[in-house]
């Protein structure tokens, strides 16, 4: 399983516009039916966006190719750029352990 995650600070008051720009042209299959935007309790302009995908690391190139590749992602990043002050963590992480409370 992979986790797609980005930590950003948005320009004040831009969340709704950012959210519309963030939306991919098509939500890739394999994501666990949802993606998340979470907001810092101390700063409403600081957000983390993430989604979990049921795929292995070796599936990633085919996944990217099936969804427009680097060009589609570059267009999406360009749409978001006017609303973002800075980007911290931005990457794809392999889930190495899933803990379930009570098990």
Backbone atoms as SQL, in Angstrom:
CREATE TABLE atoms (id INTEGER PRIMARY KEY, chain TEXT, resi INTEGER, resn TEXT, atom TEXT, x REAL, y REAL, z REAL);
INSERT INTO atoms VALUES
  (1, 'A', 1, 'UNK', 'N', 0.850, -1.165, 0.000),
  (2, 'A', 1, 'UNK', 'CA', 0.000, 0.000, 0.000),
  (3, 'A', 1, 'UNK', 'C', 0.901, 1.235, 0.000),
  (4, 'A', 2, 'UNK', 'N', 0.472, 2.262, -0.737),
  (5, 'A', 2, 'UNK', 'CA', 1.224, 3.509, -0.814),
  (6, 'A', 2, 'UNK', 'C', 0.394, 4.647, -0.244),
  (7, 'A', 3, 'UNK', 'N', 1.078, 5.623, 0.329),
  (8, 'A', 3, 'UNK', 'CA', 0.445, 6.835, 0.838),
  (9, 'A', 3, 'UNK', 'C', 1.004, 8.019, 0.057),
  (10, 'A', 4, 'UNK', 'N', 0.126, 8.742, -0.617),
  (11, 'A', 4, 'UNK', 'CA', 0.484, 9.962, -1.333),
  (12, 'A', 4, 'UNK', 'C', 0.231, 11.115, -0.357),
  (13, 'A', 5, 'UNK', 'N', 1.257, 11.930, -0.038),
  (14, 'A', 5, 'UNK', 'CA', 1.106, 12.937, 1.000),
  (15, 'A', 5, 'UNK', 'C', 1.837, 14.230, 0.647),
  (16, 'A', 6, 'UNK', 'N', 1.167, 15.361, 0.913),
  (17, 'A', 6, 'UNK', 'CA', 1.785, 16.673, 0.738),
  (18, 'A', 6, 'UNK', 'C', 1.361, 17.591, 1.875),
  (19, 'A', 7, 'UNK', 'N', 2.330, 18.286, 2.428),
  (20, 'A', 7, 'UNK', 'CA', 2.116, 19.268, 3.497),
  (21, 'A', 7, 'UNK', 'C', 2.318, 20.646, 2.879),
  (22, 'A', 8, 'UNK', 'N', 1.302, 21.514, 3.024),
  (23, 'A', 8, 'UNK', 'CA', 1.378, 22.839, 2.407),
  (24, 'A', 8, 'UNK', 'C', 0.900, 23.916, 3.373),
  (25, 'A', 9, 'UNK', 'N', 1.372, 25.125, 3.132),
  (26, 'A', 9, 'UNK', 'CA', 0.792, 26.310, 3.751),
  (27, 'A', 9, 'UNK', 'C', 0.147, 27.078, 2.615),
  (28, 'A', 10, 'UNK', 'N', -1.157, 27.313, 2.759),
  (29, 'A', 10, 'UNK', 'CA', -1.907, 28.027, 1.733),
  (30, 'A', 10, 'UNK', 'C', -1.898, 29.520, 2.010),
  (31, 'A', 11, 'UNK', 'N', -2.115, 30.295, 0.969),
  (32, 'A', 11, 'UNK', 'CA', -2.298, 31.727, 1.143),
  (33, 'A', 11, 'UNK', 'C', -3.607, 31.930, 1.904),
  (34, 'A', 12, 'UNK', 'N', -3.652, 32.904, 2.807),
  (35, 'A', 12, 'UNK', 'CA', -4.848, 33.105, 3.631),
  (36, 'A', 12, 'UNK', 'C', -6.130, 33.193, 2.803),
  (37, 'A', 13, 'UNK', 'N', -7.136, 32.458, 3.270),
  (38, 'A', 13, 'UNK', 'CA', -8.456, 32.491, 2.652),
  (39, 'A', 13, 'UNK', 'C', -8.586, 31.783, 1.317),
  (40, 'A', 14, 'UNK', 'N', -7.603, 30.973, 0.948),
  (41, 'A', 14, 'UNK', 'CA', -7.619, 30.373, -0.393),
  (42, 'A', 14, 'UNK', 'C', -8.014, 28.897, -0.419),
  (43, 'A', 15, 'UNK', 'N', -8.445, 28.337, 0.723),
  (44, 'A', 15, 'UNK', 'CA', -8.681, 26.898, 0.748),
  (45, 'A', 15, 'UNK', 'C', -9.684, 26.445, -0.317),
  (46, 'A', 16, 'UNK', 'N', -10.810, 27.102, -0.455),
  (47, 'A', 16, 'UNK', 'CA', -11.831, 26.654, -1.416),
  (48, 'A', 16, 'UNK', 'C', -11.293, 26.660, -2.844),
  (49, 'A', 17, 'UNK', 'N', -10.576, 27.710, -3.215),
  (50, 'A', 17, 'UNK', 'CA', -9.990, 27.772, -4.563),
  (51, 'A', 17, 'UNK', 'C', -8.906, 26.702, -4.719),
  (52, 'A', 18, 'UNK', 'N', -8.086, 26.535, -3.686),
  (53, 'A', 18, 'UNK', 'CA', -7.062, 25.487, -3.712),
  (54, 'A', 18, 'UNK', 'C', -7.709, 24.121, -3.889),
  (55, 'A', 19, 'UNK', 'N', -8.766, 23.883, -3.119),
  (56, 'A', 19, 'UNK', 'CA', -9.442, 22.582, -3.151),
  (57, 'A', 19, 'UNK', 'C', -9.938, 22.252, -4.550),
  (58, 'A', 20, 'UNK', 'N', -10.511, 23.228, -5.234),
  (59, 'A', 20, 'UNK', 'CA', -10.976, 23.010, -6.607),
  (60, 'A', 20, 'UNK', 'C', -9.797, 22.735, -7.539),
  (61, 'A', 21, 'UNK', 'N', -8.709, 23.466, -7.352),
  (62, 'A', 21, 'UNK', 'CA', -7.518, 23.272, -8.196),
  (63, 'A', 21, 'UNK', 'C', -6.848, 21.934, -7.910),
  (64, 'A', 22, 'UNK', 'N', -6.933, 21.465, -6.665),
  (65, 'A', 22, 'UNK', 'CA', -6.298, 20.204, -6.270),
  (66, 'A', 22, 'UNK', 'C', -6.940, 19.009, -6.960),
  (67, 'A', 23, 'UNK', 'N', -8.235, 19.080, -7.188),
  (68, 'A', 23, 'UNK', 'CA', -8.990, 17.942, -7.726),
  (69, 'A', 23, 'UNK', 'C', -8.359, 17.441, -9.025),
  (70, 'A', 24, 'UNK', 'N', -7.980, 16.174, -9.074),
  (71, 'A', 24, 'UNK', 'CA', -7.434, 15.637, -10.324),
  (72, 'A', 24, 'UNK', 'C', -8.522, 15.606, -11.401),
  (73, 'A', 25, 'UNK', 'N', -8.102, 15.571, -12.648),
  (74, 'A', 25, 'UNK', 'CA', -9.070, 15.476, -13.745),
  (75, 'A', 25, 'UNK', 'C', -9.960, 14.257, -13.537),
  (76, 'A', 26, 'UNK', 'N', -9.370, 13.192, -13.000),
  (77, 'A', 26, 'UNK', 'CA', -10.102, 11.956, -12.709),
  (78, 'A', 26, 'UNK', 'C', -9.466, 11.337, -11.473),
  (79, 'A', 27, 'UNK', 'N', -10.278, 10.981, -10.476),
  (80, 'A', 27, 'UNK', 'CA', -9.717, 10.362, -9.266),
  (81, 'A', 27, 'UNK', 'C', -9.208, 8.971, -9.644),
  (82, 'A', 28, 'UNK', 'N', -7.924, 8.737, -9.453),
  (83, 'A', 28, 'UNK', 'CA', -7.359, 7.451, -9.864),
  (84, 'A', 28, 'UNK', 'C', -7.966, 6.277, -9.119),
  (85, 'A', 29, 'UNK', 'N', -8.311, 5.209, -9.846),
  (86, 'A', 29, 'UNK', 'CA', -8.768, 4.004, -9.159),
  (87, 'A', 29, 'UNK', 'C', -7.614, 3.441, -8.326),
  (88, 'A', 30, 'UNK', 'N', -7.942, 2.711, -7.307),
  (89, 'A', 30, 'UNK', 'CA', -6.905, 2.181, -6.430),
  (90, 'A', 30, 'UNK', 'C', -6.801, 2.990, -5.156),
  (91, 'A', 31, 'UNK', 'N', -7.171, 4.282, -5.208),
  (92, 'A', 31, 'UNK', 'CA', -7.212, 5.039, -3.965),
  (93, 'A', 31, 'UNK', 'C', -8.352, 4.468, -3.147),
  (94, 'A', 32, 'UNK', 'N', -8.217, 4.431, -1.897),
  (95, 'A', 32, 'UNK', 'CA', -9.203, 3.796, -1.024),
  (96, 'A', 32, 'UNK', 'C', -10.484, 4.623, -0.932),
  (97, 'A', 33, 'UNK', 'N', -11.066, 4.929, -2.088),
  (98, 'A', 33, 'UNK', 'CA', -12.351, 5.599, -2.196),
  (99, 'A', 33, 'UNK', 'C', -12.376, 7.000, -1.625),
  (100, 'A', 34, 'UNK', 'N', -11.248, 7.500, -1.142),
  (101, 'A', 34, 'UNK', 'CA', -11.239, 8.848, -0.593),
  (102, 'A', 34, 'UNK', 'C', -9.815, 9.365, -0.450),
  (103, 'A', 35, 'UNK', 'N', -9.734, 10.673, -0.442),
  (104, 'A', 35, 'UNK', 'CA', -8.499, 11.366, -0.112),
  (105, 'A', 35, 'UNK', 'C', -8.856, 12.317, 1.024),
  (106, 'A', 36, 'UNK', 'N', -7.854, 12.762, 1.752),
  (107, 'A', 36, 'UNK', 'CA', -8.087, 13.610, 2.910),
  (108, 'A', 36, 'UNK', 'C', -7.323, 14.915, 2.786),
  (109, 'A', 37, 'UNK', 'N', -7.949, 16.003, 3.221),
  (110, 'A', 37, 'UNK', 'CA', -7.275, 17.269, 3.478),
  (111, 'A', 37, 'UNK', 'C', -7.476, 17.493, 4.968),
  (112, 'A', 38, 'UNK', 'N', -6.393, 17.596, 5.720),
  (113, 'A', 38, 'UNK', 'CA', -6.492, 17.848, 7.153),
  (114, 'A', 38, 'UNK', 'C', -5.849, 19.194, 7.454),
  (115, 'A', 39, 'UNK', 'N', -6.420, 19.898, 8.406),
  (116, 'A', 39, 'UNK', 'CA', -6.024, 21.280, 8.703),
  (117, 'A', 39, 'UNK', 'C', -5.431, 21.342, 10.103),
  (118, 'A', 40, 'UNK', 'N', -4.373, 22.118, 10.245),
  (119, 'A', 40, 'UNK', 'CA', -3.759, 22.335, 11.547),
  (120, 'A', 40, 'UNK', 'C', -4.736, 23.057, 12.473),
  (121, 'A', 41, 'UNK', 'N', -4.804, 22.640, 13.707),
  (122, 'A', 41, 'UNK', 'CA', -5.646, 23.316, 14.693),
  (123, 'A', 41, 'UNK', 'C', -5.098, 24.696, 15.054),
  (124, 'A', 42, 'UNK', 'N', -3.788, 24.890, 14.891),
  (125, 'A', 42, 'UNK', 'CA', -3.190, 26.174, 15.264),
  (126, 'A', 42, 'UNK', 'C', -3.051, 27.139, 14.090),
  (127, 'A', 43, 'UNK', 'N', -3.216, 26.662, 12.862),
  (128, 'A', 43, 'UNK', 'CA', -3.080, 27.523, 11.688),
  (129, 'A', 43, 'UNK', 'C', -3.981, 26.989, 10.580),
  (130, 'A', 44, 'UNK', 'N', -5.116, 27.632, 10.334),
  (131, 'A', 44, 'UNK', 'CA', -6.065, 27.107, 9.349),
  (132, 'A', 44, 'UNK', 'C', -5.547, 27.108, 7.909),
  (133, 'A', 45, 'UNK', 'N', -4.408, 27.752, 7.659),
  (134, 'A', 45, 'UNK', 'CA', -3.843, 27.762, 6.315),
  (135, 'A', 45, 'UNK', 'C', -2.813, 26.654, 6.110),
  (136, 'A', 46, 'UNK', 'N', -2.527, 25.893, 7.149),
  (137, 'A', 46, 'UNK', 'CA', -1.579, 24.783, 7.053),
  (138, 'A', 46, 'UNK', 'C', -2.373, 23.494, 6.911),
  (139, 'A', 47, 'UNK', 'N', -2.153, 22.807, 5.779),
  (140, 'A', 47, 'UNK', 'CA', -2.913, 21.585, 5.522),
  (141, 'A', 47, 'UNK', 'C', -1.990, 20.452, 5.072),
  (142, 'A', 48, 'UNK', 'N', -2.480, 19.255, 5.289),
  (143, 'A', 48, 'UNK', 'CA', -1.835, 18.051, 4.769),
  (144, 'A', 48, 'UNK', 'C', -2.893, 17.341, 3.933),
  (145, 'A', 49, 'UNK', 'N', -2.521, 16.999, 2.718),
  (146, 'A', 49, 'UNK', 'CA', -3.407, 16.247, 1.829),
  (147, 'A', 49, 'UNK', 'C', -2.799, 14.867, 1.655),
  (148, 'A', 50, 'UNK', 'N', -3.651, 13.819, 1.784),
  (149, 'A', 50, 'UNK', 'CA', -3.113, 12.473, 1.610),
  (150, 'A', 50, 'UNK', 'C', -4.204, 11.508, 1.171),
  (151, 'A', 51, 'UNK', 'N', -3.754, 10.439, 0.558),
  (152, 'A', 51, 'UNK', 'CA', -4.632, 9.350, 0.160),
  (153, 'A', 51, 'UNK', 'C', -3.849, 8.057, 0.194),
  (154, 'A', 52, 'UNK', 'N', -4.544, 6.968, 0.431),
  (155, 'A', 52, 'UNK', 'CA', -3.933, 5.644, 0.456),
  (156, 'A', 52, 'UNK', 'C', -4.328, 4.898, -0.813),
  (157, 'A', 53, 'UNK', 'N', -3.379, 4.236, -1.429),
  (158, 'A', 53, 'UNK', 'CA', -3.629, 3.487, -2.657),
  (159, 'A', 53, 'UNK', 'C', -3.244, 2.029, -2.457),
  (160, 'A', 54, 'UNK', 'N', -4.144, 1.155, -2.848),
  (161, 'A', 54, 'UNK', 'CA', -3.891, -0.281, -2.750),
  (162, 'A', 54, 'UNK', 'C', -3.035, -0.724, -3.930),
  (163, 'A', 55, 'UNK', 'N', -1.744, -0.473, -3.813),
  (164, 'A', 55, 'UNK', 'CA', -0.807, -0.889, -4.860),
  (165, 'A', 55, 'UNK', 'C', 0.578, -1.045, -4.267),
  (166, 'A', 56, 'UNK', 'N', 1.404, -1.782, -4.970),
  (167, 'A', 56, 'UNK', 'CA', 2.796, -1.985, -4.575),
  (168, 'A', 56, 'UNK', 'C', 3.668, -0.940, -5.275),
  (169, 'A', 57, 'UNK', 'N', 4.848, -0.739, -4.760),
  (170, 'A', 57, 'UNK', 'CA', 5.789, 0.219, -5.339),
  (171, 'A', 57, 'UNK', 'C', 5.995, -0.050, -6.829),
  (172, 'A', 58, 'UNK', 'N', 6.105, -1.333, -7.190),
  (173, 'A', 58, 'UNK', 'CA', 6.361, -1.670, -8.597),
  (174, 'A', 58, 'UNK', 'C', 5.175, -1.361, -9.517),
  (175, 'A', 59, 'UNK', 'N', 3.993, -1.122, -8.951),
  (176, 'A', 59, 'UNK', 'CA', 2.807, -0.767, -9.742),
  (177, 'A', 59, 'UNK', 'C', 2.759, 0.729, -10.080),
  (178, 'A', 60, 'UNK', 'N', 3.587, 1.523, -9.429),
  (179, 'A', 60, 'UNK', 'CA', 3.516, 2.971, -9.560),
  (180, 'A', 60, 'UNK', 'C', 3.720, 3.491, -10.987),
  (181, 'A', 61, 'UNK', 'N', 4.710, 3.028, -11.749),
  (182, 'A', 61, 'UNK', 'CA', 4.866, 3.552, -13.121),
  (183, 'A', 61, 'UNK', 'C', 3.623, 3.335, -13.992),
  (184, 'A', 62, 'UNK', 'N', 3.033, 2.160, -13.933),
  (185, 'A', 62, 'UNK', 'CA', 1.830, 1.889, -14.728),
  (186, 'A', 62, 'UNK', 'C', 0.663, 2.739, -14.246),
  (187, 'A', 63, 'UNK', 'N', 0.557, 2.939, -12.937),
  (188, 'A', 63, 'UNK', 'CA', -0.486, 3.787, -12.348),
  (189, 'A', 63, 'UNK', 'C', -0.370, 5.209, -12.879),
  (190, 'A', 64, 'UNK', 'N', 0.842, 5.743, -12.865),
  (191, 'A', 64, 'UNK', 'CA', 1.070, 7.110, -13.359),
  (192, 'A', 64, 'UNK', 'C', 0.744, 7.212, -14.846),
  (193, 'A', 65, 'UNK', 'N', 1.202, 6.253, -15.618),
  (194, 'A', 65, 'UNK', 'CA', 0.950, 6.274, -17.068),
  (195, 'A', 65, 'UNK', 'C', -0.541, 6.219, -17.382),
  (196, 'A', 66, 'UNK', 'N', -1.280, 5.457, -16.604),
  (197, 'A', 66, 'UNK', 'CA', -2.711, 5.297, -16.845),
  (198, 'A', 66, 'UNK', 'C', -3.500, 6.561, -16.524),
  (199, 'A', 67, 'UNK', 'N', -2.891, 7.505, -15.800),
  (200, 'A', 67, 'UNK', 'CA', -3.600, 8.715, -15.386),
  (201, 'A', 67, 'UNK', 'C', -2.941, 9.977, -15.901),
  (202, 'A', 68, 'UNK', 'N', -2.406, 9.907, -17.098),
  (203, 'A', 68, 'UNK', 'CA', -1.873, 11.101, -17.745),
  (204, 'A', 68, 'UNK', 'C', -0.418, 11.378, -17.493),
  (205, 'A', 69, 'UNK', 'N', 0.208, 10.569, -16.664),
  (206, 'A', 69, 'UNK', 'CA', 1.635, 10.690, -16.423),
  (207, 'A', 69, 'UNK', 'C', 2.051, 12.021, -15.831),
  (208, 'A', 70, 'UNK', 'N', 3.292, 12.361, -16.063),
  (209, 'A', 70, 'UNK', 'CA', 3.888, 13.571, -15.493),
  (210, 'A', 70, 'UNK', 'C', 3.201, 14.832, -16.008),
  (211, 'A', 71, 'UNK', 'N', 2.705, 14.795, -17.238),
  (212, 'A', 71, 'UNK', 'CA', 2.062, 15.985, -17.814),
  (213, 'A', 71, 'UNK', 'C', 0.795, 16.352, -17.046),
  (214, 'A', 72, 'UNK', 'N', -0.042, 15.360, -16.746),
  (215, 'A', 72, 'UNK', 'CA', -1.283, 15.619, -16.006),
  (216, 'A', 72, 'UNK', 'C', -0.974, 16.146, -14.610),
  (217, 'A', 73, 'UNK', 'N', 0.024, 15.573, -13.957),
  (218, 'A', 73, 'UNK', 'CA', 0.386, 16.035, -12.623),
  (219, 'A', 73, 'UNK', 'C', 0.961, 17.444, -12.674),
  (220, 'A', 74, 'UNK', 'N', 1.746, 17.753, -13.692),
  (221, 'A', 74, 'UNK', 'CA', 2.302, 19.103, -13.839),
  (222, 'A', 74, 'UNK', 'C', 1.180, 20.131, -14.015),
  (223, 'A', 75, 'UNK', 'N', 0.151, 19.787, -14.787),
  (224, 'A', 75, 'UNK', 'CA', -0.997, 20.699, -14.965),
  (225, 'A', 75, 'UNK', 'C', -1.711, 20.925, -13.632),
  (226, 'A', 76, 'UNK', 'N', -1.890, 19.868, -12.881),
  (227, 'A', 76, 'UNK', 'CA', -2.561, 19.980, -11.582),
  (228, 'A', 76, 'UNK', 'C', -1.738, 20.845, -10.625),
  (229, 'A', 77, 'UNK', 'N', -0.442, 20.632, -10.584),
  (230, 'A', 77, 'UNK', 'CA', 0.431, 21.439, -9.723),
  (231, 'A', 77, 'UNK', 'C', 0.376, 22.913, -10.136),
  (232, 'A', 78, 'UNK', 'N', 0.339, 23.170, -11.422),
  (233, 'A', 78, 'UNK', 'CA', 0.254, 24.542, -11.935),
  (234, 'A', 78, 'UNK', 'C', -1.056, 25.211, -11.508),
  (235, 'A', 79, 'UNK', 'N', -2.156, 24.450, -11.519),
  (236, 'A', 79, 'UNK', 'CA', -3.448, 24.997, -11.083),
  (237, 'A', 79, 'UNK', 'C', -3.425, 25.364, -9.600),
  (238, 'A', 80, 'UNK', 'N', -2.720, 24.572, -8.786),
  (239, 'A', 80, 'UNK', 'CA', -2.668, 24.812, -7.341),
  (240, 'A', 80, 'UNK', 'C', -1.713, 25.932, -6.950),
  (241, 'A', 81, 'UNK', 'N', -0.687, 26.150, -7.725),
  (242, 'A', 81, 'UNK', 'CA', 0.408, 27.056, -7.361),
  (243, 'A', 81, 'UNK', 'C', -0.034, 28.450, -6.896),
  (244, 'A', 82, 'UNK', 'N', -1.027, 29.084, -7.509),
  (245, 'A', 82, 'UNK', 'CA', -1.392, 30.437, -7.048),
  (246, 'A', 82, 'UNK', 'C', -1.907, 30.496, -5.609),
  (247, 'A', 83, 'UNK', 'N', -2.273, 29.365, -5.029),
  (248, 'A', 83, 'UNK', 'CA', -2.872, 29.335, -3.694),
  (249, 'A', 83, 'UNK', 'C', -1.922, 28.832, -2.612),
  (250, 'A', 84, 'UNK', 'N', -0.714, 28.460, -2.998),
  (251, 'A', 84, 'UNK', 'CA', 0.226, 27.820, -2.073),
  (252, 'A', 84, 'UNK', 'C', 1.378, 28.762, -1.753),
  (253, 'A', 85, 'UNK', 'N', 1.614, 28.994, -0.434),
  (254, 'A', 85, 'UNK', 'CA', 2.769, 29.791, -0.007),
  (255, 'A', 85, 'UNK', 'C', 4.035, 28.948, 0.000),
  (256, 'A', 86, 'UNK', 'N', 3.952, 27.748, 0.558),
  (257, 'A', 86, 'UNK', 'CA', 5.100, 26.843, 0.562),
  (258, 'A', 86, 'UNK', 'C', 4.637, 25.399, 0.656),
  (259, 'A', 87, 'UNK', 'N', 5.508, 24.523, 0.233),
  (260, 'A', 87, 'UNK', 'CA', 5.258, 23.086, 0.311),
  (261, 'A', 87, 'UNK', 'C', 6.387, 22.464, 1.108),
  (262, 'A', 88, 'UNK', 'N', 6.014, 21.653, 2.088),
  (263, 'A', 88, 'UNK', 'CA', 7.000, 20.929, 2.895),
  (264, 'A', 88, 'UNK', 'C', 7.141, 19.520, 2.359),
  (265, 'A', 89, 'UNK', 'N', 6.669, 18.561, 3.108),
  (266, 'A', 89, 'UNK', 'CA', 6.717, 17.165, 2.673),
  (267, 'A', 89, 'UNK', 'C', 5.871, 17.017, 1.415),
  (268, 'A', 90, 'UNK', 'N', 6.406, 16.361, 0.422),
  (269, 'A', 90, 'UNK', 'CA', 5.660, 16.085, -0.808),
  (270, 'A', 90, 'UNK', 'C', 6.221, 14.803, -1.383),
  (271, 'A', 91, 'UNK', 'N', 5.494, 13.713, -1.190),
  (272, 'A', 91, 'UNK', 'CA', 6.042, 12.463, -1.684),
  (273, 'A', 91, 'UNK', 'C', 5.069, 11.313, -1.618),
  (274, 'A', 92, 'UNK', 'N', 5.587, 10.181, -2.024),
  (275, 'A', 92, 'UNK', 'CA', 4.846, 8.925, -1.982),
  (276, 'A', 92, 'UNK', 'C', 5.603, 8.022, -1.020),
  (277, 'A', 93, 'UNK', 'N', 4.869, 7.469, -0.065),
  (278, 'A', 93, 'UNK', 'CA', 5.467, 6.676, 0.993),
  (279, 'A', 93, 'UNK', 'C', 4.867, 5.280, 0.975),
  (280, 'A', 94, 'UNK', 'N', 5.692, 4.289, 1.219),
  (281, 'A', 94, 'UNK', 'CA', 5.208, 2.917, 1.312),
  (282, 'A', 94, 'UNK', 'C', 4.719, 2.660, 2.740),
  (283, 'A', 95, 'UNK', 'N', 3.522, 2.140, 2.874),
  (284, 'A', 95, 'UNK', 'CA', 2.998, 1.761, 4.184),
  (285, 'A', 95, 'UNK', 'C', 3.712, 0.480, 4.598),
  (286, 'A', 96, 'UNK', 'N', 4.438, 0.549, 5.697),
  (287, 'A', 96, 'UNK', 'CA', 5.203, -0.612, 6.146),
  (288, 'A', 96, 'UNK', 'C', 4.533, -1.324, 7.318),
  (289, 'A', 97, 'UNK', 'N', 3.558, -0.660, 7.938),
  (290, 'A', 97, 'UNK', 'CA', 2.828, -1.287, 9.037),
  (291, 'A', 97, 'UNK', 'C', 1.498, -0.574, 9.197),
  (292, 'A', 98, 'UNK', 'N', 0.461, -1.342, 9.423),
  (293, 'A', 98, 'UNK', 'CA', -0.851, -0.799, 9.740),
  (294, 'A', 98, 'UNK', 'C', -1.243, -1.330, 11.113),
  (295, 'A', 99, 'UNK', 'N', -1.473, -0.427, 12.023),
  (296, 'A', 99, 'UNK', 'CA', -1.849, -0.822, 13.377),
  (297, 'A', 99, 'UNK', 'C', -3.355, -0.651, 13.524),
  (298, 'A', 100, 'UNK', 'N', -4.003, -1.650, 14.068),
  (299, 'A', 100, 'UNK', 'CA', -5.443, -1.611, 14.297),
  (300, 'A', 100, 'UNK', 'C', -5.645, -1.695, 15.800),
  (301, 'A', 101, 'UNK', 'N', -6.275, -0.679, 16.363),
  (302, 'A', 101, 'UNK', 'CA', -6.507, -0.628, 17.809),
  (303, 'A', 101, 'UNK', 'C', -7.356, -1.826, 18.238),
  (304, 'A', 102, 'UNK', 'N', -6.917, -2.486, 19.278),
  (305, 'A', 102, 'UNK', 'CA', -7.643, -3.618, 19.826),
  (306, 'A', 102, 'UNK', 'C', -7.233, -4.954, 19.250),
  (307, 'A', 103, 'UNK', 'N', -6.313, -4.982, 18.329),
  (308, 'A', 103, 'UNK', 'CA', -5.870, -6.269, 17.761),
  (309, 'A', 103, 'UNK', 'C', -4.501, -6.632, 18.263);
